[in-house]
C-alpha cells in the first residue's frame, strides 16, 4: 500500500515537471532577468553594488543566493576519457526544438545614435511589426528589450524524438 502510494506520488511529480511551463523573461528597462519553472523554482539575476551580480534561487519555499563572479574556478587535472563516436545533433532537430518555444512578448526599442541608420531601421521595423513582435526606433537615445518566452519540457522532448 505504501509502495503503491509512493510510486503514484513519484509519477505525479514527474508528470507535473513535464507539463509545467519553463519561462525565460528578460526586461532591460526594469532590469528583470529570470528563468522560472512555474510553482517549483525560479533563478533570477540581480545587480548589486558590492559584487556586481548575484543569482537568487527560489526553490519551493527556500531562497538561496550565489555570487558567480566571486568564486575562482580552479583548473583540475582532467582524466583522459575514452573517445567514442558522438553523432552531432542534426540541424533539423535544433530547428524543431527552437520552434517548440512560444514567444509571449517581444518588445524592442532601439536608438543607434546615428539618425540615418535609425531611418533605415525604421523602415525595416515597420515591416516586421506586421508579422512579429513590437519593434520601434526612437530618437531619444533609449534602448529597451523585453522578451518573454515559454516552453514545456514535454514539448522539447517531443520535438527531439520526432
N, CA and C of each residue as an Amber inpcrd file, in Angstrom:
protein
   486
   0.8200000  -1.1940000   0.0000000   0.0000000   0.0000000   0.0000000
   0.8690000   1.2650000   0.0000000   1.8950000   1.2650000   0.8620000
   2.7920000   2.4160000   0.9390000   3.6100000   2.5290000  -0.3440000
   4.0550000   1.4070000  -0.8710000   4.8350000   1.4050000  -2.1050000
   4.0060000   1.9250000  -3.2690000   2.7620000   1.5120000  -3.3560000
   1.8800000   1.9720000  -4.4260000   1.6550000   3.4750000  -4.3170000
   1.4540000   3.9630000  -3.1080000   1.2540000   5.3950000  -2.8970000
   2.4840000   6.2030000  -3.2590000   3.6630000   5.7080000  -2.8830000
   4.8890000   6.4420000  -3.1950000   5.1680000   6.4350000  -4.6960000
   4.8640000   5.3380000  -5.3720000   5.0340000   5.2890000  -6.8310000
   4.0700000   6.2520000  -7.4990000   2.8450000   6.3200000  -7.0070000
   1.8520000   7.2310000  -7.5620000   2.2740000   8.6850000  -7.3660000
   2.7750000   9.0170000  -6.1870000   3.2530000  10.3780000  -5.9250000
   4.4370000  10.7070000  -6.8270000   5.3580000   9.7750000  -6.9870000
   6.5100000   9.9860000  -7.8640000   6.0620000  10.2340000  -9.3040000
   5.1200000   9.4520000  -9.8030000   4.6250000   9.6350000 -11.1710000
   3.9020000  10.9670000 -11.3290000   3.1780000  11.3950000 -10.3160000
   2.5110000  12.6930000 -10.3800000   3.5190000  13.8420000 -10.3960000
   4.5970000  13.7180000  -9.6410000   5.6370000  14.7550000  -9.6450000
   6.3250000  14.8130000 -11.0070000   6.6250000  13.6630000 -11.5930000
   7.2480000  13.6240000 -12.9240000   6.3050000  14.2320000 -13.9570000
   5.0270000  13.9130000 -13.8880000   4.0420000  14.4710000 -14.8130000
   3.9360000  15.9820000 -14.6370000   3.9730000  16.4380000 -13.3930000
   3.9230000  17.8690000 -13.1030000   5.1160000  18.5920000 -13.7230000
   6.3010000  18.0330000 -13.5450000   7.5110000  18.6650000 -14.0790000
   7.4870000  18.6790000 -15.6070000   6.9640000  17.6420000 -16.2310000
   6.9160000  17.5900000 -17.6910000   5.9080000  18.5700000 -18.2760000
   4.8380000  18.8510000 -17.5660000   3.7750000  19.6810000 -18.1240000
   3.8490000  21.1520000 -17.7210000   4.5860000  21.4840000 -16.6700000
   4.6710000  22.8710000 -16.2350000   5.5580000  23.6750000 -17.1800000
   5.1530000  24.9130000 -17.4860000   5.9590000  25.7170000 -18.4090000
   7.2470000  26.2280000 -17.7710000   8.2610000  26.3180000 -18.6160000
   9.5230000  26.9560000 -18.2420000   9.5070000  28.3310000 -18.8960000
   9.7440000  29.3610000 -18.1100000   9.6230000  30.7330000 -18.5860000
  10.9920000  31.3990000 -18.5570000  11.3400000  32.0450000 -19.6620000
  12.5290000  32.8970000 -19.7370000  12.0310000  34.3200000 -19.9050000
  12.4190000  35.2060000 -19.0020000  11.9490000  36.5830000 -19.0330000
  13.1450000  37.5170000 -18.9660000  13.2270000  38.4280000 -19.9250000
  14.3020000  39.4220000 -19.9780000  13.6530000  40.7780000 -20.1940000
  13.9420000  41.7260000 -19.3140000  13.4560000  43.0930000 -19.4780000
  14.5740000  44.0390000 -19.0600000  15.1350000  44.7370000 -20.0240000
  16.2660000  45.6150000 -19.7330000  15.8180000  46.9440000 -19.1370000
  14.5410000  47.2890000 -19.2790000  14.0420000  48.5430000 -18.7280000
  13.9160000  48.4630000 -17.2090000  13.4080000  47.3420000 -16.7040000
  13.2390000  47.1580000 -15.2590000  14.3420000  46.2920000 -14.6480000
  15.3080000  45.8790000 -15.4310000  16.4170000  45.0090000 -15.0030000
  15.9240000  43.7110000 -14.3690000  14.9670000  43.0700000 -15.0150000
  14.4760000  41.7660000 -14.5750000  14.9770000  40.7130000 -15.5510000
  15.6790000  39.7320000 -15.0210000  16.1890000  38.6300000 -15.8240000
  15.9730000  37.3590000 -15.0150000  15.1200000  36.4600000 -15.4920000
  14.9180000  35.2330000 -14.7340000  14.4760000  34.0790000 -15.6140000
  14.7200000  32.8760000 -15.0740000  14.2280000  31.6230000 -15.6400000
  13.3920000  30.9920000 -14.5410000  12.1840000  30.5520000 -14.9070000
  11.2670000  30.0540000 -13.8930000  10.5840000  28.7790000 -14.3550000
  10.5170000  27.8100000 -13.4520000   9.6660000  26.6370000 -13.6300000
   8.4850000  26.9010000 -12.7170000   7.3230000  27.1310000 -13.3180000
   6.1430000  27.5700000 -12.5680000   5.8810000  26.6950000 -11.3490000
   5.8170000  27.3070000 -10.1790000   5.4730000  26.6170000  -8.9560000
   6.5780000  25.7870000  -8.3380000   7.7420000  25.7330000  -8.9650000
   8.8020000  24.8660000  -8.4520000  10.0780000  25.6360000  -8.1260000
  10.6020000  26.3790000  -9.1040000  11.8710000  27.0730000  -8.8960000
  11.9370000  28.3220000  -9.7690000  12.7560000  29.2670000  -9.3170000
  12.9810000  30.4930000 -10.0760000  14.4050000  30.9560000  -9.8150000
  15.1510000  31.1890000 -10.8830000  16.5160000  31.7030000 -10.7800000
  16.5530000  33.0720000 -11.4470000  16.9030000  34.0860000 -10.6780000
  16.9210000  35.4350000 -11.2280000  18.2780000  36.0840000 -10.9930000
  18.6650000  36.9400000 -11.9290000  19.9070000  37.7030000 -11.8130000
  19.5740000  39.0600000 -11.2150000  20.3290000  39.4450000 -10.1930000
  20.1010000  40.7210000  -9.5340000  21.3950000  41.5220000  -9.5250000
  21.3550000  42.7520000 -10.0380000  22.5560000  43.5880000  -9.9480000
  22.6780000  44.1690000  -8.5400000  23.8610000  44.0540000  -7.9590000
  24.1290000  44.6580000  -6.6550000  25.4370000  45.4330000  -6.7520000
  25.6240000  46.3700000  -5.8380000  26.7820000  47.2580000  -5.9290000
  28.0880000  46.5770000  -5.5400000  28.0690000  45.7440000  -4.5150000
  29.3140000  45.1890000  -3.9830000  29.9060000  44.1360000  -4.9140000
  29.1240000  43.1450000  -5.2690000  29.6310000  42.0200000  -6.0620000
  29.2860000  42.1290000  -7.5450000  28.5690000  43.1650000  -7.9360000
  28.1750000  43.4320000  -9.3080000  27.0100000  42.5650000  -9.7730000
  26.9660000  41.3080000  -9.3310000  25.9130000  40.4130000  -9.8020000
  25.7160000  39.2830000  -8.7990000  24.4600000  38.9150000  -8.5810000
  24.1750000  37.7420000  -7.7640000  22.9970000  36.9950000  -8.3660000
  22.9710000  35.7100000  -8.1080000  21.8970000  34.8490000  -8.5860000
  21.0330000  34.5010000  -7.3900000  19.7570000  34.8290000  -7.5060000
  18.7990000  34.4940000  -6.4560000  18.0310000  33.2680000  -6.9170000
  18.0820000  32.2160000  -6.1240000  17.4370000  30.9560000  -6.4760000
  16.3490000  30.6530000  -5.4540000  15.1040000  30.6360000  -5.9230000
  13.9690000  30.2600000  -5.0800000  13.5520000  28.8560000  -5.4680000
  13.6620000  27.9230000  -4.5230000  13.2330000  26.5480000  -4.7480000
  12.1750000  26.2440000  -3.7000000  10.9710000  25.9610000  -4.1770000
   9.8130000  25.7530000  -3.3110000   9.6800000  26.9420000  -2.3630000
   9.9860000  26.7900000  -1.0850000   9.8330000  27.8940000  -0.1430000
  11.1680000  28.3750000   0.4070000  12.2630000  27.9660000  -0.2030000
  13.5920000  28.3420000   0.2730000  14.2520000  29.2960000  -0.7220000
  15.0930000  30.1810000  -0.2090000  15.8020000  31.1470000  -1.0370000
  17.3000000  30.9840000  -0.8230000  18.0350000  30.9210000  -1.9400000
  19.4890000  30.8100000  -1.9020000  20.0780000  31.9320000  -2.7510000
  21.2640000  32.4050000  -2.3550000  21.9730000  33.4250000  -3.1160000
  23.3360000  32.8860000  -3.5230000  23.6990000  33.1230000  -4.7770000
  25.0040000  32.7280000  -5.2940000  25.6690000  33.9480000  -5.9120000
  26.9660000  34.0310000  -5.7740000  27.7510000  35.1100000  -6.3550000
  28.6910000  34.4950000  -7.3910000  28.2830000  34.4470000  -8.6570000
  29.0840000  33.7300000  -9.6540000  30.4230000  34.3880000  -9.9660000
  30.5520000  35.6780000  -9.7640000  31.8120000  36.3500000 -10.0710000
  32.7920000  36.3060000  -8.9020000  32.3690000  35.7990000  -7.7630000
  33.2020000  35.7600000  -6.5730000  34.1130000  34.5430000  -6.5340000
  33.6480000  33.4410000  -7.0510000  34.3930000  32.1930000  -6.9610000
  35.5020000  32.1400000  -8.0030000  36.6260000  31.5670000  -7.5900000
  37.7180000  31.3260000  -8.5260000  37.6590000  29.8610000  -8.9070000
  37.5630000  29.6210000 -10.1680000  37.4620000  28.2430000 -10.6480000
  38.8620000  27.6880000 -10.8130000  39.1370000  26.6210000 -10.1060000
  40.4590000  26.0140000 -10.1820000  40.5080000  25.0430000 -11.3540000
  41.6760000  24.9660000 -11.9270000  41.8620000  24.0250000 -13.0350000
  42.1830000  22.6610000 -12.4480000  41.3570000  21.7270000 -12.7500000
  41.5700000  20.3750000 -12.2460000  42.2130000  19.5360000 -13.3380000
  42.9410000  18.5510000 -12.8980000  43.5260000  17.6280000 -13.8620000
  42.4210000  16.7330000 -14.3980000  42.1600000  16.8940000 -15.6530000
  41.1050000  16.0940000 -16.2560000  41.6870000  14.7740000 -16.7300000
  40.9800000  13.7310000 -16.4260000  41.4060000  12.4160000 -16.8720000
  41.0050000  12.2450000 -18.3260000  41.8490000  11.5620000 -19.0330000
  41.5250000  11.3030000 -20.4280000  40.4070000  10.2830000 -20.4930000
  39.3850000  10.6510000 -21.2150000  38.2530000   9.7510000 -21.3530000
  38.3690000   9.0230000 -22.6780000  37.7860000   7.8570000 -22.6950000
  37.7850000   7.1020000 -23.9370000  36.9120000   7.8300000 -24.9420000
  37.4530000   8.0170000 -26.1050000  36.6810000   8.6980000 -27.1280000
  35.8350000   7.6850000 -27.8850000  34.6210000   8.0490000 -28.0770000
  33.7340000   7.2120000 -28.8580000  33.0200000   8.1130000 -29.8510000
  32.4570000   7.5270000 -30.8420000  31.8450000   8.2970000 -31.9160000
  30.5610000   8.9590000 -31.4280000  30.6350000  10.2470000 -31.2430000
  29.4410000  11.0100000 -30.9030000  28.8740000  11.5550000 -32.2040000
  27.6270000  11.2810000 -32.4120000  26.9910000  11.8270000 -33.5970000
  26.5140000  13.2360000 -33.2710000  26.8490000  14.1920000 -34.1110000
  26.4140000  15.5590000 -33.8350000  24.8970000  15.6810000 -33.9890000
  24.3320000  16.6220000 -33.2450000  22.8980000  16.8560000 -33.3300000
  22.6080000  17.4930000 -34.6830000  21.6320000  16.9530000 -35.3590000
  21.3230000  17.4440000 -36.6940000  20.6680000  18.8170000 -36.6130000
  20.8810000  19.5940000 -37.6560000  20.3520000  20.9510000 -37.7200000
  18.8270000  20.9520000 -37.6730000  18.2030000  19.9540000 -38.2860000
  16.7400000  19.8810000 -38.2960000  16.1880000  19.6990000 -36.8870000
  16.8820000  18.9260000 -36.0530000  16.4280000  18.7300000 -34.6780000
  16.5300000  20.0310000 -33.8910000  17.5940000  20.7680000 -34.1220000
  17.7610000  22.0470000 -33.4320000  16.6460000  23.0050000 -33.8280000
  16.3160000  23.0480000 -35.1100000  15.2440000  23.9240000 -35.5800000
  13.9090000  23.4980000 -34.9780000  13.6470000  22.1920000 -34.9050000
  12.3890000  21.7140000 -34.3180000  12.2940000  22.0710000 -32.8380000
  13.4010000  21.9650000 -32.1290000  13.3850000  22.3360000 -30.7100000
  13.1510000  23.8370000 -30.5540000  13.7820000  24.6510000 -31.3930000
  13.5770000  26.0970000 -31.3200000  12.1430000  26.4820000 -31.6690000
  11.5170000  25.7290000 -32.5700000  10.1280000  26.0170000 -32.9280000
   9.1530000  25.6540000 -31.8150000   9.5720000  24.8220000 -30.8850000
   8.6840000  24.4510000 -29.7850000   8.5370000  25.5830000 -28.7620000
   9.4180000  26.5740000 -28.7880000   9.3190000  27.7090000 -27.8770000
   8.2250000  28.6600000 -28.3470000   7.4960000  29.2280000 -27.3980000
   6.4350000  30.1860000 -27.7040000   6.8670000  31.5590000 -27.1950000
   6.8920000  32.5280000 -28.0880000   7.2380000  33.8930000 -27.7080000
   5.9480000  34.5890000 -27.2870000   5.8250000  34.8740000 -26.0020000
   4.6230000  35.5190000 -25.4760000   4.6750000  37.0280000 -25.6760000
   5.8630000  37.5980000 -25.5210000   6.0030000  39.0420000 -25.6600000
   7.3960000  39.3520000 -26.1750000   7.4580000  40.2250000 -27.1620000
   8.7530000  40.6980000 -27.6450000   8.6250000  42.1770000 -27.9590000
   9.4050000  42.9630000 -27.2780000   9.3930000  44.4030000 -27.4440000
  10.8310000  44.8570000 -27.6170000  11.0900000  45.5900000 -28.6850000
  12.4360000  46.0900000 -28.9420000  12.3490000  47.5580000 -29.3070000
  12.9320000  48.3970000 -28.4720000  13.0420000  49.8280000 -28.7480000
  14.5250000  50.1190000 -28.8530000  14.9200000  50.7330000 -29.9410000
  16.3490000  50.9080000 -30.1810000  16.6370000  52.3040000 -30.7200000
  17.7930000  52.8210000 -30.3500000  18.3320000  54.0510000 -30.9130000
  19.8180000  53.8310000 -31.1170000  20.2670000  53.9390000 -32.3490000
  21.6670000  53.6650000 -32.6560000  22.5660000  54.8760000 -32.4290000
  21.9810000  56.0660000 -32.3350000  22.7840000  57.2740000 -32.2080000
  23.0850000  57.8970000 -33.5580000  22.8240000  57.1780000 -34.6280000
  23.0320000  57.6620000 -35.9880000  21.6580000  57.8560000 -36.6290000
  21.2430000  59.0980000 -36.9130000  19.8960000  59.3290000 -37.4530000
  19.6460000  58.6360000 -38.7950000  20.6530000  58.5300000 -39.6310000
  20.4640000  57.8890000 -40.9380000  20.2090000  56.3940000 -40.7640000
  20.9750000  55.7550000 -39.9120000  20.7540000  54.3360000 -39.6400000
  19.4100000  54.1150000 -38.9470000  19.0010000  55.0440000 -38.0810000
  17.6930000  54.9380000 -37.4360000  16.5630000  54.9670000 -38.4550000
  16.6820000  55.8120000 -39.4680000  15.6450000  55.8830000 -40.5060000
  15.6020000  54.5870000 -41.3040000  16.7580000  54.0110000 -41.5930000
  16.7810000  52.7320000 -42.3110000  16.1510000  51.6280000 -41.4640000
  16.4620000  51.6130000 -40.1780000  15.8650000  50.6200000 -39.2850000
  14.3670000  50.8450000 -39.1150000  13.9290000  52.0870000 -39.1800000
  12.5020000  52.3840000 -39.0420000  11.6990000  51.6950000 -40.1410000
  12.2150000  51.7100000 -41.3540000  11.5220000  51.0460000 -42.4630000
  11.4710000  49.5310000 -42.2580000  12.5710000  48.9520000 -41.8200000
  12.6050000  47.5010000 -41.5840000  11.6790000  47.1270000 -40.4340000
  11.7090000  47.8990000 -39.3530000  10.8770000  47.5840000 -38.1860000
   9.3950000  47.7550000 -38.4810000   9.0480000  48.7080000 -39.3370000
   7.6290000  48.8640000 -39.6760000   7.1200000  47.6470000 -40.4440000
   7.9760000  47.0230000 -41.2580000   7.5770000  45.7850000 -41.9320000
   7.4950000  44.6150000 -40.9460000   8.4030000  44.5620000 -39.9860000
   8.3920000  43.4770000 -39.0000000   7.2060000  43.5690000 -38.0450000
   6.6990000  44.7630000 -37.8050000   5.5770000  44.9200000 -36.8800000
   4.3050000  44.2620000 -37.3920000   4.1960000  44.0460000 -38.6920000
   3.0060000  43.3870000 -39.2270000   2.9750000  41.9050000 -38.8810000
   4.1510000  41.2890000 -38.7670000   4.1650000  39.8360000 -38.5820000
   4.6030000  39.3920000 -37.1920000   5.5790000  40.0370000 -36.6050000
   6.1230000  39.5190000 -35.3440000   6.5660000  40.6540000 -34.4410000
   6.2280000  40.5410000 -33.1780000   6.7810000  41.4140000 -32.1610000
   6.3210000  42.8480000 -32.2090000   6.9680000  43.6480000 -31.4090000
   6.7110000  45.0720000 -31.3230000   8.0670000  45.7620000 -31.3950000
   8.4120000  46.2370000 -32.5670000   9.7060000  46.8600000 -32.8030000
   9.5020000  48.3520000 -33.0270000  10.3920000  49.1540000 -32.4810000
  10.3050000  50.5900000 -32.7290000  11.6980000  51.2050000 -32.6620000
  11.8300000  52.2900000 -33.3850000  13.0720000  53.0620000 -33.3900000
  12.7380000  54.4160000 -32.7890000  13.5110000  54.8370000 -31.8040000
  13.2950000  56.1550000 -31.2270000  14.5390000  56.9970000 -31.4530000
  14.3730000  58.2670000 -31.3240000  15.4940000  59.1880000 -31.4840000
  15.8100000  59.8530000 -30.1450000  15.5410000  59.1450000 -29.0470000
  15.6950000  59.6850000 -27.6970000  16.8630000  59.0540000 -26.9470000
  17.6860000  58.2790000 -27.6410000  18.8350000  57.5900000 -27.0370000
  18.4000000  56.6450000 -25.9130000  17.3260000  55.8920000 -26.1690000
  16.8150000  54.9280000 -25.1930000  16.7020000  53.5730000 -25.8700000
  17.2960000  52.5530000 -25.2430000  17.2380000  51.1860000 -25.7550000
  16.5250000  50.3090000 -24.7380000  15.6720000  49.4070000 -25.2470000
  14.9340000  48.5080000 -24.3630000  14.6570000  47.2040000 -25.0910000
  14.7940000  46.1020000 -24.3520000  14.4230000  44.7840000 -24.8470000
  13.5750000  44.1180000 -23.7790000  12.3920000  43.6700000 -24.1740000
  11.5290000  42.8950000 -23.2800000  11.1790000  41.6150000 -24.0210000
  11.5350000  40.4830000 -23.4270000  11.3430000  39.1880000 -24.0730000
  10.7650000  38.2150000 -23.0560000   9.6690000  37.5660000 -23.4370000
   9.0060000  36.5920000 -22.5730000   8.7750000  35.3410000 -23.4160000
   9.5080000  34.2700000 -23.0840000   9.4560000  33.0200000 -23.8490000
   9.0190000  31.9020000 -22.9160000   8.1430000  31.0190000 -23.4220000
   7.6870000  29.8670000 -22.6460000   7.9030000  28.5900000 -23.4320000
   8.1200000  27.5230000 -22.6970000   8.2090000  26.1850000 -23.2830000
   7.9270000  25.1780000 -22.1840000   7.5010000  24.0020000 -22.5810000
   7.2870000  22.9130000 -21.6320000   8.2680000  21.8040000 -21.9610000
   8.8000000  21.1270000 -20.9500000   9.7560000  20.0440000 -21.2090000
   9.1910000  18.9520000 -22.1090000   7.9070000  18.6630000 -21.9920000
   7.3090000  17.6230000 -22.8270000   7.3380000  18.0270000 -24.3020000
   7.1830000  19.3200000 -24.5900000   7.2560000  19.7870000 -25.9790000
   8.6690000  19.6530000 -26.5350000   9.6850000  19.9410000 -25.7010000
  11.0670000  19.7900000 -26.1570000  11.4040000  18.3260000 -26.4060000
  10.9330000  17.4490000 -25.5320000  11.1910000  16.0180000 -25.7100000
  10.5030000  15.5130000 -26.9640000   9.2520000  15.9390000 -27.1830000
   8.5230000  15.5240000 -28.3870000   9.2260000  15.9790000 -29.6580000
   9.6970000  17.2250000 -29.6710000  10.3610000  17.7260000 -30.8760000
  11.7150000  17.0560000 -31.0830000  12.3670000  16.6450000 -30.0120000
  13.6580000  15.9780000 -30.1310000  13.4910000  14.5430000 -30.6240000
  12.4560000  13.8590000 -30.1670000  12.2420000  12.4620000 -30.5510000
  11.7180000  12.3470000 -31.9770000  10.7640000  13.1760000 -32.3270000
  10.1450000  13.0690000 -33.6690000  11.0860000  13.4420000 -34.7700000
